[in-house]
mmCIF file of C-alpha atoms and ligand atoms in Angstrom:
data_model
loop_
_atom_site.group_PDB
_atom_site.id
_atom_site.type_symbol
_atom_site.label_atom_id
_atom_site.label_comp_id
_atom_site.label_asym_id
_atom_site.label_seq_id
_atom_site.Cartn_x
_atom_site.Cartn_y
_atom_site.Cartn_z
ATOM 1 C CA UNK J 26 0.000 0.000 0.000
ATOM 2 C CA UNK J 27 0.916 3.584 -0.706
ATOM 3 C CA UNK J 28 1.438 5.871 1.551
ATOM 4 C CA UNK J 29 0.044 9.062 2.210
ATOM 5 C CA UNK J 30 3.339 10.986 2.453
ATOM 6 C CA UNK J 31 4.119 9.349 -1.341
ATOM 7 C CA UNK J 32 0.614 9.993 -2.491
ATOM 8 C CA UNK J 33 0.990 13.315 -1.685
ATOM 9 C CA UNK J 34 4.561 13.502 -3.112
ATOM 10 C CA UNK J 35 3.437 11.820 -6.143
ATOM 11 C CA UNK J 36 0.335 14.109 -6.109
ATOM 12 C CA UNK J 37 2.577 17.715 -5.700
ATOM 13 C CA UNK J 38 4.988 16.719 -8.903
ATOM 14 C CA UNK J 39 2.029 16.112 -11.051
ATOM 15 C CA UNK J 40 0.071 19.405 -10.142
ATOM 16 C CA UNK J 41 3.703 21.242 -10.460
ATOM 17 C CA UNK J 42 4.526 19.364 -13.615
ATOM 18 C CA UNK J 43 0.949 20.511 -15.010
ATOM 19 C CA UNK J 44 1.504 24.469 -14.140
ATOM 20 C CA UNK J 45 4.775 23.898 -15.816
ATOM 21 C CA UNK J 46 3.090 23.462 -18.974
ATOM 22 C CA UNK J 47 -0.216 24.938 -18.672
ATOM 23 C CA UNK J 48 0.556 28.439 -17.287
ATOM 24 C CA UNK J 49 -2.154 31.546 -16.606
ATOM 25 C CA UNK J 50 0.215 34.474 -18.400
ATOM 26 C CA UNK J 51 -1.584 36.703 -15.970
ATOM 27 C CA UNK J 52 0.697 35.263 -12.995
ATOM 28 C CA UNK J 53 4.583 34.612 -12.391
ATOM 29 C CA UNK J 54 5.485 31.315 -13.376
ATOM 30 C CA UNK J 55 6.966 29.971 -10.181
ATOM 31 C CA UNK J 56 3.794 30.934 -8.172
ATOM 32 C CA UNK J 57 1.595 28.689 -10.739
ATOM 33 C CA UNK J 58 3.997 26.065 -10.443
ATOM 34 C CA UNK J 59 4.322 26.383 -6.664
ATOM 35 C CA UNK J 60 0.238 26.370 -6.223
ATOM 36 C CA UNK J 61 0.027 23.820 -8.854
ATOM 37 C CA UNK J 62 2.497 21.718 -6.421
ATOM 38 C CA UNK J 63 0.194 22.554 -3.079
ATOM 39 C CA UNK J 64 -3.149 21.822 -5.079
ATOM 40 C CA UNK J 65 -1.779 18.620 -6.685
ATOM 41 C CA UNK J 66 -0.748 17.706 -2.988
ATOM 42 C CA UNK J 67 -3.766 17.790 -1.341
ATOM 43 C CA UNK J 68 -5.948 16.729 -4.223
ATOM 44 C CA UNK J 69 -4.069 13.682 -4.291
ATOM 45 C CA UNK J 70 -5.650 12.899 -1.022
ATOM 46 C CA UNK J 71 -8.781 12.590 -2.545
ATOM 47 C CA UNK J 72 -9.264 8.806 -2.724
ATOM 48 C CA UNK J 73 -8.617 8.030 0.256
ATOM 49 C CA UNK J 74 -10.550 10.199 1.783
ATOM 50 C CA UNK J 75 -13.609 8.991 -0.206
ATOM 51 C CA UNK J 76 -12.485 5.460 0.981
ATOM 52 C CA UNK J 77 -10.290 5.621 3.634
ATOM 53 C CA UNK J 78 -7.194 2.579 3.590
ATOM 54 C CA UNK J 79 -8.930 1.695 6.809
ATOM 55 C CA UNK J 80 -8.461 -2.045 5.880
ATOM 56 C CA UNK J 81 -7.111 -4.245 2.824
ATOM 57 C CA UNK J 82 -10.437 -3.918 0.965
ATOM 58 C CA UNK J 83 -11.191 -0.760 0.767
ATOM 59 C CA UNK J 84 -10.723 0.801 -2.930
ATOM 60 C CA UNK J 85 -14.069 0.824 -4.225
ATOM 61 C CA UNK J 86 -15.797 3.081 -6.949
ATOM 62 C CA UNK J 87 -13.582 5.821 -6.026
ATOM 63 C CA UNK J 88 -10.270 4.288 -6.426
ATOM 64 C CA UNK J 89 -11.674 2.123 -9.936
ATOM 65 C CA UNK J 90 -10.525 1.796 -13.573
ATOM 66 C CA UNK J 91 -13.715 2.890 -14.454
ATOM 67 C CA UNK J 92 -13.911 5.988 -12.222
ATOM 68 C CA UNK J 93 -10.118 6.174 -13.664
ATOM 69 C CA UNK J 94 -11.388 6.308 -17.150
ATOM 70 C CA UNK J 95 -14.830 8.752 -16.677
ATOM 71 C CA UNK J 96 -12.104 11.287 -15.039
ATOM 72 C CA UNK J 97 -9.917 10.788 -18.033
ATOM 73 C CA UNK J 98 -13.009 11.478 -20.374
ATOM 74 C CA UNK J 99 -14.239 14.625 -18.226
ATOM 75 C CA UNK J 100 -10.714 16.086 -17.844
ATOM 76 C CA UNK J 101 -10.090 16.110 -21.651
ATOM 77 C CA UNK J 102 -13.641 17.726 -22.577
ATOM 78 C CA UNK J 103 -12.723 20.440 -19.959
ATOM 79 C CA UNK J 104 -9.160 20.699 -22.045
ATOM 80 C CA UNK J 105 -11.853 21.681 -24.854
ATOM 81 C CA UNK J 106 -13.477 24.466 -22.853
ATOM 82 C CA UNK J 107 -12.590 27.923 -23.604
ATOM 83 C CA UNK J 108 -13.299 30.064 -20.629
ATOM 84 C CA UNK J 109 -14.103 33.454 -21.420
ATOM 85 C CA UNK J 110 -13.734 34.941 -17.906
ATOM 86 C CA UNK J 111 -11.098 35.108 -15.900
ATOM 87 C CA UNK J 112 -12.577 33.329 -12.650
ATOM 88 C CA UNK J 113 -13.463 30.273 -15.385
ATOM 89 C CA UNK J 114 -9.619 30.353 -16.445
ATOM 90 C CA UNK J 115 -8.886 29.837 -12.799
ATOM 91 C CA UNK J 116 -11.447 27.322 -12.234
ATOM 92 C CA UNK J 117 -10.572 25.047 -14.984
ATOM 93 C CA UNK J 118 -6.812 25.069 -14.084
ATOM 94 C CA UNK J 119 -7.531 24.257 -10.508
ATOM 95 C CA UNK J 120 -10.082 21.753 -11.588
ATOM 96 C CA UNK J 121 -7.116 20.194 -14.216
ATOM 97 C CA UNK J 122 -5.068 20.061 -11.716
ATOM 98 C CA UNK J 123 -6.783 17.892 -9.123
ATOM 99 C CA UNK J 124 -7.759 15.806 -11.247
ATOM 100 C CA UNK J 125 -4.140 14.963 -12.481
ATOM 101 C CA UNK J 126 -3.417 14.574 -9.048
ATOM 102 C CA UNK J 127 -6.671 12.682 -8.150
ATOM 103 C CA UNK J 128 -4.983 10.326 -11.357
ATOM 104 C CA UNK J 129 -1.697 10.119 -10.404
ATOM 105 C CA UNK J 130 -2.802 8.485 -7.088
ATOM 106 C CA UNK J 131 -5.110 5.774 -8.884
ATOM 107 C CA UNK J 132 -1.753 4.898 -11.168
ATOM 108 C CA UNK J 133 0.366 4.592 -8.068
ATOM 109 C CA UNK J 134 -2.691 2.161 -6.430
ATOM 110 C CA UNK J 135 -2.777 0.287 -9.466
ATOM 111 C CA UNK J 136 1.073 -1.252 -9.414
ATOM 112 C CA UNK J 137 0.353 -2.224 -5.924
ATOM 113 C CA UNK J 138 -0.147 -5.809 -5.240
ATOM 114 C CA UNK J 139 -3.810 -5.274 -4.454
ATOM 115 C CA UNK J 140 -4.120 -3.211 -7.670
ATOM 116 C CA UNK J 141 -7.728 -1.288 -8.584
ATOM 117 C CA UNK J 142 -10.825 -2.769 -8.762
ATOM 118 C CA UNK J 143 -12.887 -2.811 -12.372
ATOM 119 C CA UNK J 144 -15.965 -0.828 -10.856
HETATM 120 ZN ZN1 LIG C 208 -5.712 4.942 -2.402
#
């Protein structure tokens, strides 16, 4: 099992990786890429806070292939929105971001022994 500490490790370099690429030009660089690091951190939380690694069993709906792939599907029709304000610019970057990290802890879950479940 994952760890929290690597989750949210795991979790920070995505979101930081993200800003890297997808940066607001209305902000510095290294502050995106700093609050894309502390969003992706806590985001990557997520999961297990939905279904807490109280025992062996429990990754569920929230920690599926299937949940996996409908956040894969939303997060690239949201790539297609064009915001026109700048509060929607915001929200769709902060939304991107959590769910890389929300994805980036489902990937680490699935090399574990225990793996994901289907649904
Ligand atoms: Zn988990």
């Amino acid at each position: 099992m994952a760890s929290r500490i690597e989750h949210e490790f795991i979790g920070a370099f995505a979101g930081g990786v993200f800003a890297t690429f997808n940066n607001d030009e209305a902000n510095p660089h290294a502050v995106n890429v700093a609050t894309g690091a502390l969003l992706g951190k806590y985001a990557a939380r997520l999961p297990d806070m939905f279904e807490p690694a109280s025992h062996p069993n429990h990754r569920n709906f929230f920690h599926s292939w299937v949940f996996l792939g409908t956040l894969g599907v939303g997060m690239y029709k949201l790539t297609k929105w064009e915001p026109k304000e700048g509060y929607e610019k915001v929200l769709k970057w902060f939304v991107l971001i959590a769910g890389v990290a929300y994805a980036s802890h489902l990937l680490r879950d699935s090399i574990t022994p225990k793996g994901l479940p289907l649904v």
